[in-house]
mmCIF file of C-alpha atoms in Angstrom:
data_model
loop_
_atom_site.group_PDB
_atom_site.id
_atom_site.type_symbol
_atom_site.label_atom_id
_atom_site.label_comp_id
_atom_site.label_asym_id
_atom_site.label_seq_id
_atom_site.Cartn_x
_atom_site.Cartn_y
_atom_site.Cartn_z
ATOM 1 C CA MET A 814 -51.589 3.100 16.356
ATOM 2 C CA LEU A 815 -49.864 4.455 13.303
ATOM 3 C CA ALA A 816 -46.190 3.511 12.512
ATOM 4 C CA LEU A 817 -44.421 5.278 9.940
ATOM 5 C CA THR A 818 -40.968 4.438 8.832
ATOM 6 C CA GLY A 819 -38.757 6.981 6.835
ATOM 7 C CA ASP A 820 -35.508 8.626 6.475
ATOM 8 C CA LEU A 821 -34.638 11.786 8.381
ATOM 9 C CA ASN A 822 -31.376 13.757 8.721
ATOM 10 C CA ALA A 823 -32.954 16.554 10.635
ATOM 11 C CA SER A 824 -35.948 17.300 12.972
ATOM 12 C CA THR A 825 -38.972 17.919 11.112
ATOM 13 C CA SER A 826 -42.770 18.275 11.376
ATOM 14 C CA VAL A 827 -45.379 15.754 9.822
ATOM 15 C CA GLU A 828 -48.972 16.041 8.596
ATOM 16 C CA ILE A 829 -50.915 13.065 7.807
ATOM 17 C CA LEU A 830 -54.243 13.372 5.836
ATOM 18 C CA GLY A 831 -56.816 11.227 6.469
ATOM 19 C CA ALA A 832 -55.287 9.494 9.701
ATOM 20 C CA PRO A 833 -58.143 7.300 11.435
ATOM 21 C CA GLY A 834 -59.797 9.272 14.139
ATOM 22 C CA SER A 835 -59.224 6.336 16.555
ATOM 23 C CA THR A 836 -55.339 6.906 16.148
ATOM 24 C CA THR A 837 -53.860 7.416 19.690
ATOM 25 C CA GLU A 838 -50.404 6.438 19.450
ATOM 26 C CA LEU A 839 -47.728 7.513 16.528
ATOM 27 C CA THR A 840 -44.213 5.946 16.012
ATOM 28 C CA PHE A 841 -41.608 7.131 13.593
ATOM 29 C CA ASN A 842 -38.980 4.103 13.104
ATOM 30 C CA GLY A 843 -40.326 2.517 16.141
ATOM 31 C CA GLU A 844 -40.081 5.474 18.336
ATOM 32 C CA ALA A 845 -43.053 6.777 20.005
ATOM 33 C CA PHE A 846 -43.970 10.559 19.313
ATOM 34 C CA ASP A 847 -46.698 12.789 20.610
ATOM 35 C CA SER A 848 -49.378 13.859 17.894
ATOM 36 C CA THR A 849 -52.593 15.824 17.948
ATOM 37 C CA THR A 850 -55.505 15.488 15.283
ATOM 38 C CA SER A 851 -57.396 18.556 14.197
ATOM 39 C CA LYS A 852 -60.982 18.639 13.683
ATOM 40 C CA GLU A 853 -60.277 18.431 10.109
ATOM 41 C CA GLY A 854 -58.717 14.800 10.698
ATOM 42 C CA VAL A 855 -55.117 16.016 10.061
ATOM 43 C CA LEU A 856 -52.657 14.218 12.435
ATOM 44 C CA CYS A 857 -49.599 16.442 13.247
ATOM 45 C CA ALA A 858 -46.614 15.448 15.300
ATOM 46 C CA THR A 859 -42.970 17.095 15.277
ATOM 47 C CA ILE A 860 -40.370 14.089 14.790
ATOM 48 C CA ASP A 861 -37.240 14.794 16.835
ATOM 49 C CA TYR A 862 -34.001 13.651 15.133
ATOM 50 C CA PRO A 863 -31.855 11.767 17.391
ATOM 51 C CA ARG A 864 -28.186 12.211 16.392
ATOM 52 C CA PRO A 865 -25.987 9.704 17.815
ATOM 53 C CA LYS A 866 -22.378 10.126 18.924
ATOM 54 C CA PHE A 867 -19.768 7.843 17.290
ATOM 55 C CA ALA A 868 -16.379 8.221 15.585
ATOM 56 C CA VAL A 869 -14.458 6.378 12.781
ATOM 57 C CA PRO A 870 -10.765 5.770 13.281
ATOM 58 C CA ASN A 871 -8.016 8.047 11.883
ATOM 59 C CA LEU A 872 -6.098 5.879 9.566
ATOM 60 C CA ASN A 873 -2.803 7.690 10.169
ATOM 61 C CA GLU A 874 -2.800 6.463 13.668
ATOM 62 C CA LEU A 875 -3.558 2.849 12.891
ATOM 63 C CA LYS A 876 -0.627 0.280 13.075
ATOM 64 C CA TRP A 877 0.256 -0.666 9.478
ATOM 65 C CA LYS A 878 2.222 -3.671 8.022
ATOM 66 C CA TYR A 879 4.173 -3.224 4.820
ATOM 67 C CA ILE A 880 5.567 -5.707 2.374
ATOM 68 C CA ASP A 881 7.409 -5.067 -0.964
ATOM 69 C CA SER A 882 5.226 -5.927 -3.682
ATOM 70 C CA LEU A 883 7.543 -5.826 -6.612
ATOM 71 C CA PRO A 884 10.079 -8.320 -5.493
ATOM 72 C CA GLU A 885 10.837 -9.161 -9.107
ATOM 73 C CA LEU A 886 13.597 -6.399 -9.155
ATOM 74 C CA GLN A 887 15.593 -8.636 -6.761
ATOM 75 C CA SER A 888 18.363 -10.456 -8.445
ATOM 76 C CA SER A 889 17.323 -13.648 -6.187
ATOM 77 C CA TYR A 890 13.758 -13.798 -7.536
ATOM 78 C CA ASP A 891 12.916 -16.825 -8.985
ATOM 79 C CA ASP A 892 10.323 -16.521 -11.995
ATOM 80 C CA SER A 893 10.383 -20.184 -13.103
ATOM 81 C CA ALA A 894 6.530 -20.413 -12.543
ATOM 82 C CA TRP A 895 5.879 -17.423 -14.868
ATOM 83 C CA THR A 896 4.511 -18.019 -18.022
ATOM 84 C CA PRO A 897 6.847 -17.905 -20.978
ATOM 85 C CA ALA A 898 6.113 -15.724 -23.799
ATOM 86 C CA ASN A 899 6.733 -18.045 -26.452
ATOM 87 C CA LEU A 900 3.730 -17.989 -29.104
ATOM 88 C CA ASN A 901 5.173 -16.628 -32.261
ATOM 89 C CA LYS A 902 1.576 -15.565 -33.361
ATOM 90 C CA THR A 903 -1.425 -13.673 -31.863
ATOM 91 C CA TYR A 904 -4.981 -14.555 -31.294
ATOM 92 C CA ASN A 905 -5.942 -10.755 -31.806
ATOM 93 C CA SER A 906 -7.302 -10.165 -35.366
ATOM 94 C CA LEU A 907 -7.041 -6.272 -34.623
ATOM 95 C CA ARG A 908 -3.169 -5.651 -34.555
ATOM 96 C CA ALA A 909 -0.658 -7.970 -36.071
ATOM 97 C CA LEU A 910 2.633 -8.558 -33.858
ATOM 98 C CA THR A 911 5.790 -6.209 -34.309
ATOM 99 C CA THR A 912 7.778 -8.473 -32.034
ATOM 100 C CA PRO A 913 8.921 -12.082 -32.554
ATOM 101 C CA VAL A 914 6.820 -13.586 -29.790
ATOM 102 C CA SER A 915 3.189 -12.121 -28.623
ATOM 103 C CA LEU A 916 3.466 -9.771 -25.539
ATOM 104 C CA TYR A 917 -0.273 -9.528 -25.425
ATOM 105 C CA SER A 918 -1.435 -10.478 -22.165
ATOM 106 C CA SER A 919 -4.720 -11.971 -23.497
ATOM 107 C CA ASP A 920 -2.763 -14.313 -25.761
ATOM 108 C CA TYR A 921 -1.727 -16.072 -22.376
ATOM 109 C CA GLY A 922 -4.999 -15.741 -20.338
ATOM 110 C CA TYR A 923 -4.231 -12.693 -18.488
ATOM 111 C CA HIS A 924 -7.279 -10.307 -19.300
ATOM 112 C CA THR A 925 -7.780 -8.128 -16.126
ATOM 113 C CA GLY A 926 -5.660 -6.015 -13.613
ATOM 114 C CA THR A 927 -1.675 -5.095 -13.474
ATOM 115 C CA LEU A 928 0.428 -7.365 -16.145
ATOM 116 C CA ILE A 929 4.322 -7.504 -15.419
ATOM 117 C CA PHE A 930 6.787 -8.797 -17.709
ATOM 118 C CA ARG A 931 10.383 -9.804 -17.568
ATOM 119 C CA GLY A 932 12.833 -9.832 -20.606
ATOM 120 C CA SER A 933 16.228 -11.440 -20.047
ATOM 121 C CA PHE A 934 19.143 -10.875 -22.316
ATOM 122 C CA THR A 935 23.039 -11.415 -22.406
ATOM 123 C CA ALA A 936 24.981 -7.985 -22.910
ATOM 124 C CA THR A 937 27.517 -7.299 -25.323
ATOM 125 C CA GLY A 938 28.804 -4.073 -23.333
ATOM 126 C CA ASN A 939 27.359 -1.810 -26.116
ATOM 127 C CA GLU A 940 23.744 -1.210 -25.242
ATOM 128 C CA THR A 941 22.658 2.304 -24.385
ATOM 129 C CA SER A 942 19.070 2.384 -24.379
ATOM 130 C CA ILE A 943 15.735 0.587 -24.751
ATOM 131 C CA TYR A 944 12.836 1.451 -26.313
ATOM 132 C CA LEU A 945 9.224 0.225 -25.196
ATOM 133 C CA SER A 946 6.097 0.727 -26.328
ATOM 134 C CA THR A 947 3.045 -0.473 -23.904
ATOM 135 C CA GLN A 948 -0.683 -0.347 -24.135
ATOM 136 C CA GLY A 949 -3.196 -0.224 -21.270
ATOM 137 C CA GLY A 950 -6.087 1.462 -22.060
ATOM 138 C CA SER A 951 -6.992 5.186 -21.307
ATOM 139 C CA ALA A 952 -4.912 6.744 -18.437
ATOM 140 C CA PHE A 953 -2.792 3.780 -18.181
ATOM 141 C CA GLY A 954 0.625 3.741 -16.843
ATOM 142 C CA SER A 955 3.886 1.825 -17.183
ATOM 143 C CA SER A 956 7.370 1.666 -15.299
ATOM 144 C CA ALA A 957 10.598 -0.019 -16.379
ATOM 145 C CA TRP A 958 13.690 -1.399 -14.627
ATOM 146 C CA LEU A 959 16.965 -2.899 -15.561
ATOM 147 C CA GLY A 960 17.434 -5.346 -12.325
ATOM 148 C CA ASP A 961 16.782 -2.831 -9.649
ATOM 149 C CA TYR A 962 17.639 0.227 -11.621
ATOM 150 C CA PHE A 963 14.975 2.283 -12.198
ATOM 151 C CA LEU A 964 14.713 3.242 -16.307
ATOM 152 C CA GLY A 965 11.652 5.441 -16.162
ATOM 153 C CA SER A 966 7.613 5.515 -16.536
ATOM 154 C CA TRP A 967 5.119 6.170 -19.044
ATOM 155 C CA ARG A 968 3.103 8.450 -16.342
ATOM 156 C CA GLY A 969 -0.126 8.571 -18.229
ATOM 157 C CA TYR A 970 -2.806 10.965 -18.900
ATOM 158 C CA ASP A 971 -6.552 10.477 -19.580
ATOM 159 C CA ALA A 972 -6.614 10.235 -23.253
ATOM 160 C CA ALA A 973 -3.702 8.098 -23.965
ATOM 161 C CA THR A 974 -4.374 4.214 -24.535
ATOM 162 C CA PHE A 975 -0.541 3.653 -25.282
ATOM 163 C CA GLY A 976 2.725 5.097 -24.638
ATOM 164 C CA ASN A 977 6.098 5.194 -26.039
ATOM 165 C CA GLY A 978 9.472 5.793 -24.260
ATOM 166 C CA THR A 979 13.017 5.237 -24.875
ATOM 167 C CA TYR A 980 15.253 4.877 -21.366
ATOM 168 C CA SER A 981 18.981 5.191 -21.226
ATOM 169 C CA LEU A 982 20.665 2.114 -19.726
ATOM 170 C CA PRO A 983 23.793 2.374 -17.322
ATOM 171 C CA ASN A 984 26.915 0.692 -18.415
ATOM 172 C CA LEU A 985 26.341 -2.999 -18.909
ATOM 173 C CA THR A 986 29.046 -5.837 -18.573
ATOM 174 C CA ALA A 987 29.735 -7.969 -21.595
ATOM 175 C CA GLY A 988 28.563 -11.568 -21.253
ATOM 176 C CA LYS A 989 26.473 -11.018 -18.068
ATOM 177 C CA LYS A 990 22.744 -11.641 -18.181
ATOM 178 C CA TYR A 991 20.450 -9.099 -17.264
ATOM 179 C CA THR A 992 16.527 -8.755 -16.795
ATOM 180 C CA ILE A 993 14.205 -5.942 -17.773
ATOM 181 C CA THR A 994 11.107 -5.880 -15.648
ATOM 182 C CA VAL A 995 7.955 -4.101 -17.203
ATOM 183 C CA VAL A 996 4.921 -3.336 -15.250
ATOM 184 C CA VAL A 997 1.837 -2.258 -17.097
ATOM 185 C CA ASP A 998 -1.446 -0.826 -15.669
ATOM 186 C CA ASN A 999 -4.029 -2.639 -17.158
ATOM 187 C CA GLN A 1000 -7.130 -0.384 -17.093
ATOM 188 C CA GLY A 1001 -9.545 -2.946 -18.598
ATOM 189 C CA LEU A 1002 -10.538 -3.429 -22.252
ATOM 190 C CA ASP A 1003 -11.845 -0.746 -24.300
ATOM 191 C CA GLU A 1004 -15.601 -0.236 -25.586
ATOM 192 C CA ASN A 1005 -16.681 -0.331 -29.133
ATOM 193 C CA TRP A 1006 -17.983 3.358 -28.910
ATOM 194 C CA THR A 1007 -18.674 3.419 -32.707
ATOM 195 C CA ILE A 1008 -20.443 1.222 -34.975
ATOM 196 C CA GLY A 1009 -18.326 -0.988 -36.986
ATOM 197 C CA THR A 1010 -15.383 -0.466 -34.807
ATOM 198 C CA GLU A 1011 -13.305 -3.487 -32.918
ATOM 199 C CA THR A 1012 -11.583 -1.155 -30.367
ATOM 200 C CA MET A 1013 -12.380 -3.780 -27.566
ATOM 201 C CA LYS A 1014 -9.979 -6.051 -29.193
ATOM 202 C CA ASN A 1015 -6.905 -3.291 -28.732
ATOM 203 C CA PRO A 1016 -4.283 -5.558 -26.963
ATOM 204 C CA ARG A 1017 -2.761 -4.943 -23.520
ATOM 205 C CA GLY A 1018 0.774 -5.337 -22.742
ATOM 206 C CA ILE A 1019 4.048 -4.778 -24.659
ATOM 207 C CA LEU A 1020 3.319 -3.678 -28.347
ATOM 208 C CA ASP A 1021 6.869 -3.236 -29.413
ATOM 209 C CA TYR A 1022 10.499 -2.899 -28.108
ATOM 210 C CA LYS A 1023 14.014 -2.145 -29.393
ATOM 211 C CA LEU A 1024 17.264 -2.734 -27.358
ATOM 212 C CA THR A 1025 20.304 -1.092 -28.873
ATOM 213 C CA GLY A 1026 22.909 -3.450 -30.231
ATOM 214 C CA HIS A 1027 20.502 -6.422 -30.398
ATOM 215 C CA ALA A 1028 18.012 -8.229 -32.368
ATOM 216 C CA GLN A 1029 14.377 -8.517 -30.751
ATOM 217 C CA SER A 1030 14.986 -12.104 -30.650
ATOM 218 C CA ASP A 1031 17.855 -11.787 -28.046
ATOM 219 C CA VAL A 1032 15.616 -11.031 -25.579
ATOM 220 C CA SER A 1033 13.411 -13.768 -23.868
ATOM 221 C CA TRP A 1034 10.289 -12.955 -22.144
ATOM 222 C CA LYS A 1035 8.089 -14.051 -19.463
ATOM 223 C CA LEU A 1036 4.850 -12.431 -18.093
ATOM 224 C CA THR A 1037 2.289 -12.775 -15.153
ATOM 225 C CA GLY A 1038 -1.040 -11.106 -14.508
ATOM 226 C CA ASN A 1039 -3.795 -12.460 -11.848
ATOM 227 C CA LEU A 1040 -2.938 -15.914 -10.284
ATOM 228 C CA GLY A 1041 -4.364 -18.448 -12.343
ATOM 229 C CA GLY A 1042 -5.190 -16.408 -15.393
ATOM 230 C CA GLU A 1043 -8.623 -17.486 -16.648
ATOM 231 C CA ASP A 1044 -8.576 -20.012 -13.719
ATOM 232 C CA TYR A 1045 -8.896 -17.317 -11.145
ATOM 233 C CA VAL A 1046 -8.389 -18.218 -7.631
ATOM 234 C CA ASP A 1047 -10.973 -16.096 -5.838
ATOM 235 C CA ILE A 1048 -14.494 -17.365 -7.175
ATOM 236 C CA SER A 1049 -16.214 -15.372 -4.605
ATOM 237 C CA ARG A 1050 -15.019 -11.877 -5.890
ATOM 238 C CA GLY A 1051 -14.706 -12.664 -9.227
ATOM 239 C CA PRO A 1052 -12.197 -12.276 -12.356
ATOM 240 C CA LEU A 1053 -11.839 -8.490 -12.048
ATOM 241 C CA ASN A 1054 -10.722 -8.330 -8.396
ATOM 242 C CA GLU A 1055 -7.006 -9.430 -8.765
ATOM 243 C CA GLY A 1056 -4.291 -8.159 -11.134
ATOM 244 C CA GLY A 1057 -0.493 -9.364 -11.531
ATOM 245 C CA LEU A 1058 0.953 -7.523 -8.283
ATOM 246 C CA PHE A 1059 2.595 -9.817 -5.958
ATOM 247 C CA ALA A 1060 0.337 -8.882 -2.985
ATOM 248 C CA ASP A 1061 -2.584 -9.797 -5.294
ATOM 249 C CA ARG A 1062 -1.018 -12.998 -6.129
ATOM 250 C CA LYS A 1063 -0.059 -14.019 -3.134
ATOM 251 C CA GLY A 1064 -3.556 -13.404 -1.675
ATOM 252 C CA LEU A 1065 -2.336 -10.461 0.767
ATOM 253 C CA HIS A 1066 -5.234 -8.020 0.050
ATOM 254 C CA LEU A 1067 -7.658 -10.757 1.620
ATOM 255 C CA PRO A 1068 -8.915 -10.866 5.246
ATOM 256 C CA GLY A 1069 -6.669 -12.689 7.682
ATOM 257 C CA ALA A 1070 -3.481 -12.163 5.814
ATOM 258 C CA LEU A 1071 -1.826 -10.154 8.431
ATOM 259 C CA ALA A 1072 -0.738 -13.906 9.590
ATOM 260 C CA ALA A 1073 1.070 -14.561 6.657
ATOM 261 C CA PRO A 1074 5.034 -14.448 6.662
ATOM 262 C CA GLY A 1075 7.057 -11.718 5.026
ATOM 263 C CA TRP A 1076 5.368 -8.773 6.651
ATOM 264 C CA LYS A 1077 7.356 -5.904 8.211
ATOM 265 C CA ASP A 1078 6.027 -3.282 10.795
ATOM 266 C CA SER A 1079 5.479 -0.165 8.555
ATOM 267 C CA ILE A 1080 7.670 2.849 9.854
ATOM 268 C CA GLY A 1081 4.455 4.905 9.387
ATOM 269 C CA PRO A 1082 1.143 4.804 7.817
ATOM 270 C CA VAL A 1083 0.583 4.158 4.224
ATOM 271 C CA VAL A 1084 0.761 8.141 3.521
ATOM 272 C CA ASP A 1085 4.131 8.009 4.432
ATOM 273 C CA GLY A 1086 4.857 6.301 1.013
ATOM 274 C CA ILE A 1087 7.767 4.149 -0.174
ATOM 275 C CA SER A 1088 11.498 5.447 -0.654
ATOM 276 C CA ALA A 1089 12.185 4.536 -4.330
ATOM 277 C CA PRO A 1090 10.281 3.861 -7.536
ATOM 278 C CA GLY A 1091 8.486 0.555 -7.225
ATOM 279 C CA ILE A 1092 5.467 -0.867 -5.640
ATOM 280 C CA GLY A 1093 4.490 -1.474 -2.144
ATOM 281 C CA PHE A 1094 1.651 -2.999 -0.264
ATOM 282 C CA PHE A 1095 0.075 -1.665 3.258
ATOM 283 C CA ALA A 1096 -2.316 -3.099 5.173
ATOM 284 C CA THR A 1097 -4.060 -2.669 8.666
ATOM 285 C CA GLU A 1098 -6.954 -3.791 10.689
ATOM 286 C CA PHE A 1099 -9.576 -1.057 12.416
ATOM 287 C CA ASP A 1100 -12.780 -1.806 14.299
ATOM 288 C CA LEU A 1101 -16.124 0.066 13.659
ATOM 289 C CA ASN A 1102 -19.052 0.065 16.035
ATOM 290 C CA LEU A 1103 -21.771 2.252 14.416
ATOM 291 C CA PRO A 1104 -25.298 2.652 15.594
ATOM 292 C CA SER A 1105 -28.020 0.524 14.211
ATOM 293 C CA GLY A 1106 -30.747 2.230 12.707
ATOM 294 C CA TYR A 1107 -28.933 4.605 10.726
ATOM 295 C CA ASP A 1108 -27.875 4.679 7.097
ATOM 296 C CA ILE A 1109 -24.423 6.007 7.735
ATOM 297 C CA PRO A 1110 -22.488 5.901 3.999
ATOM 298 C CA LEU A 1111 -18.456 5.834 4.226
ATOM 299 C CA SER A 1112 -15.945 6.702 2.137
ATOM 300 C CA PHE A 1113 -12.026 6.352 1.603
ATOM 301 C CA THR A 1114 -10.815 9.916 0.561
ATOM 302 C CA PHE A 1115 -7.619 10.697 -0.955
ATOM 303 C CA THR A 1116 -5.930 14.165 -0.653
ATOM 304 C CA ASN A 1117 -5.126 15.754 -4.064
ATOM 305 C CA GLY A 1118 -3.270 18.958 -3.431
ATOM 306 C CA THR A 1119 -1.951 19.296 -6.705
ATOM 307 C CA SER A 1120 -2.567 21.774 -9.455
ATOM 308 C CA ALA A 1121 -4.604 20.837 -12.371
ATOM 309 C CA GLY A 1122 -3.088 19.154 -15.197
ATOM 310 C CA ASN A 1123 -0.790 16.355 -16.047
ATOM 311 C CA GLY A 1124 2.437 17.893 -16.309
ATOM 312 C CA SER A 1125 5.931 16.487 -15.087
ATOM 313 C CA SER A 1126 5.287 18.639 -11.986
ATOM 314 C CA THR A 1127 2.430 16.575 -10.640
ATOM 315 C CA PRO A 1128 3.485 13.710 -8.835
ATOM 316 C CA ALA A 1129 2.689 10.313 -10.466
ATOM 317 C CA TYR A 1130 1.747 7.722 -8.482
ATOM 318 C CA ARG A 1131 -1.068 4.896 -8.572
ATOM 319 C CA VAL A 1132 -2.990 3.548 -5.535
ATOM 320 C CA GLN A 1133 -5.464 0.572 -5.479
ATOM 321 C CA LEU A 1134 -7.706 0.088 -2.389
ATOM 322 C CA TYR A 1135 -8.793 -3.142 -1.107
ATOM 323 C CA VAL A 1136 -11.404 -3.397 1.692
ATOM 324 C CA ASN A 1137 -12.047 -6.662 3.201
ATOM 325 C CA GLY A 1138 -10.577 -8.507 0.123
ATOM 326 C CA TRP A 1139 -12.537 -6.146 -2.355
ATOM 327 C CA GLN A 1140 -10.730 -4.223 -4.870
ATOM 328 C CA TYR A 1141 -12.606 -0.865 -4.461
ATOM 329 C CA GLY A 1142 -10.986 1.989 -6.166
ATOM 330 C CA LYS A 1143 -7.754 3.117 -8.176
ATOM 331 C CA TYR A 1144 -6.585 6.536 -7.287
ATOM 332 C CA VAL A 1145 -4.268 7.962 -10.073
ATOM 333 C CA SER A 1146 -2.795 11.217 -8.686
ATOM 334 C CA ASN A 1147 -1.761 12.718 -11.905
ATOM 335 C CA VAL A 1148 -4.840 12.116 -13.748
ATOM 336 C CA GLY A 1149 -7.812 12.000 -11.440
ATOM 337 C CA PRO A 1150 -10.295 13.379 -10.625
ATOM 338 C CA GLN A 1151 -11.622 10.599 -8.760
ATOM 339 C CA THR A 1152 -10.175 10.976 -4.931
ATOM 340 C CA VAL A 1153 -13.615 9.912 -3.120
ATOM 341 C CA PHE A 1154 -14.127 5.874 -2.896
ATOM 342 C CA PRO A 1155 -17.473 4.979 -1.178
ATOM 343 C CA VAL A 1156 -17.718 1.553 -0.018
ATOM 344 C CA PRO A 1157 -20.925 0.311 1.286
ATOM 345 C CA GLN A 1158 -22.111 -1.397 4.334
ATOM 346 C CA GLY A 1159 -22.038 -4.929 3.806
ATOM 347 C CA ILE A 1160 -18.442 -4.793 2.371
ATOM 348 C CA LEU A 1161 -17.681 -2.791 5.143
ATOM 349 C CA GLU A 1162 -18.459 -4.651 8.695
ATOM 350 C CA TYR A 1163 -20.012 -1.737 10.594
ATOM 351 C CA HIS A 1164 -19.983 -3.769 13.960
ATOM 352 C CA GLY A 1165 -16.579 -5.592 13.916
ATOM 353 C CA THR A 1166 -13.075 -5.545 12.474
ATOM 354 C CA ASN A 1167 -12.179 -4.527 8.957
ATOM 355 C CA TYR A 1168 -9.072 -5.292 6.718
ATOM 356 C CA LEU A 1169 -7.597 -2.535 4.712
ATOM 357 C CA GLY A 1170 -5.023 -3.099 2.044
ATOM 358 C CA VAL A 1171 -3.293 -0.247 -0.251
ATOM 359 C CA SER A 1172 -0.997 -0.885 -3.059
ATOM 360 C CA LEU A 1173 1.264 2.079 -3.819
ATOM 361 C CA TRP A 1174 2.967 2.225 -7.125
ATOM 362 C CA GLY A 1175 5.558 5.269 -7.603
ATOM 363 C CA LEU A 1176 6.191 6.285 -11.086
ATOM 364 C CA ASP A 1177 8.538 9.071 -10.381
ATOM 365 C CA GLY A 1178 12.292 8.919 -9.506
ATOM 366 C CA GLY A 1179 12.951 9.051 -5.530
ATOM 367 C CA ALA A 1180 10.606 8.862 -3.151
ATOM 368 C CA THR A 1181 6.677 8.611 -3.528
ATOM 369 C CA ARG A 1182 4.374 10.008 -0.703
ATOM 370 C CA VAL A 1183 0.633 9.697 -0.293
ATOM 371 C CA GLU A 1184 -0.637 13.380 0.094
ATOM 372 C CA GLY A 1185 -3.866 11.797 2.468
ATOM 373 C CA LEU A 1186 -6.050 9.242 2.765
ATOM 374 C CA GLU A 1187 -8.781 9.299 5.364
ATOM 375 C CA LEU A 1188 -12.183 7.189 6.345
ATOM 376 C CA SER A 1189 -15.060 9.853 5.877
ATOM 377 C CA VAL A 1190 -18.689 9.892 6.998
ATOM 378 C CA ASP A 1191 -20.496 11.013 3.977
ATOM 379 C CA GLY A 1192 -23.876 11.361 5.762
ATOM 380 C CA LEU A 1193 -26.073 10.372 8.905
ATOM 381 C CA VAL A 1194 -29.675 9.577 8.220
ATOM 382 C CA TRP A 1195 -32.012 8.166 10.801
ATOM 383 C CA SER A 1196 -33.684 5.306 8.794
ATOM 384 C CA GLY A 1197 -35.967 2.506 8.716
ATOM 385 C CA LEU A 1198 -33.040 0.501 7.152
ATOM 386 C CA GLY A 1199 -33.307 -3.075 8.242
ATOM 387 C CA GLU A 1200 -30.299 -5.324 9.186
ATOM 388 C CA VAL A 1201 -27.410 -5.274 6.319
ATOM 389 C CA ARG A 1202 -25.533 -8.571 6.357
ATOM 390 C CA THR A 1203 -21.799 -8.617 5.511
ATOM 391 C CA VAL A 1204 -21.074 -10.148 2.323
ATOM 392 C CA GLU A 1205 -18.616 -13.424 2.960
ATOM 393 C CA GLY A 1206 -15.862 -13.384 0.403
ATOM 394 C CA GLN A 1207 -13.092 -15.944 0.695
ATOM 395 C CA LYS A 1208 -10.301 -15.391 3.329
ATOM 396 C CA TYR A 1209 -6.434 -15.763 3.449
ATOM 397 C CA GLU A 1210 -5.018 -18.907 3.031
ATOM 398 C CA GLU A 1211 -1.541 -19.722 1.834
ATOM 399 C CA ARG A 1212 -2.119 -20.250 -2.043
ATOM 400 C CA THR A 1213 -0.737 -23.314 -3.501
ATOM 401 C CA GLY A 1214 1.518 -22.353 -6.710
ATOM 402 C CA ALA A 1215 1.819 -18.549 -5.659
ATOM 403 C CA TYR A 1216 4.784 -16.841 -6.787
#
């Protein structure tokens, strides 16, 4: 018997030169096929490609759960567990401080993922605007609120590593304490493209700020990033998997998190979005039962129906995709062009239940709607691929000290 192993996506003929004359049986990927051997010793066969029938779920038809992932905007939010920004120097040798205390996240042990800052001050009633200079790396974005009042966003574009914005304030009451919340999308540290430069030291966070009618020292700051900072919680997935979003800190992106308190039934799928500027977290589960013996690559695909460019007419929102606890992509609607995020078998469970989490950050005023999200089949190959075991990462459990 001659046993062949290979990949096919269509029926094909094969010729085998020098096959033993005693060959009486041919198999391909374990299936037997008729064959003939010419007088010259060439074995010929037609390998029929068996196309299986299967389906992947329509994500819009699943039952989704929702939780607010920016509760920091609520007046009742308690930030007592946050890191005080009280360092009056920086360990960054590239850029000196232009603020009374460092607002560089790495000075406090937060090096990856979304960063959140809360600045509190007592109003005089004469405040009219706040200037913010934020830095998060190429194509980053940032948004600011006063309490739950949306001030505005740096929407980002591909070449911009930092952004400046001046935001008008509503009328404030003298003697009342207010809190400014600033969310910065940390795109990771820069690389040293040119010999002798130190661009990888470019800090992440707030570079500068000015509140009208106040000295900078009138504002006291706290910040957070991933839970634990350098002592990150999920050692199975490593330090780059989580950021400072509430859902991340609470571990709601991990399998089993739908049993956690605080969820609401989403009125629709994630594509229905959120009703106001902010950050929402959507989650669902779905089953896969894909045929064995096939290589079936799958991708999560976002629809981008906007015109090219980064103008103000292009809706600005940022989506992070979590598959069975692994962060597997970031879609930035007004930058792109990444819309397709492949997730391999082994992260996806092809013969069981999968957990999908999606964070949605709306940077514009008004509602934010995701134009489309679907699970796509990228190919179907009859293969000699053996068993693929699922990577076992940490699962959800209530996190001590999560805030």
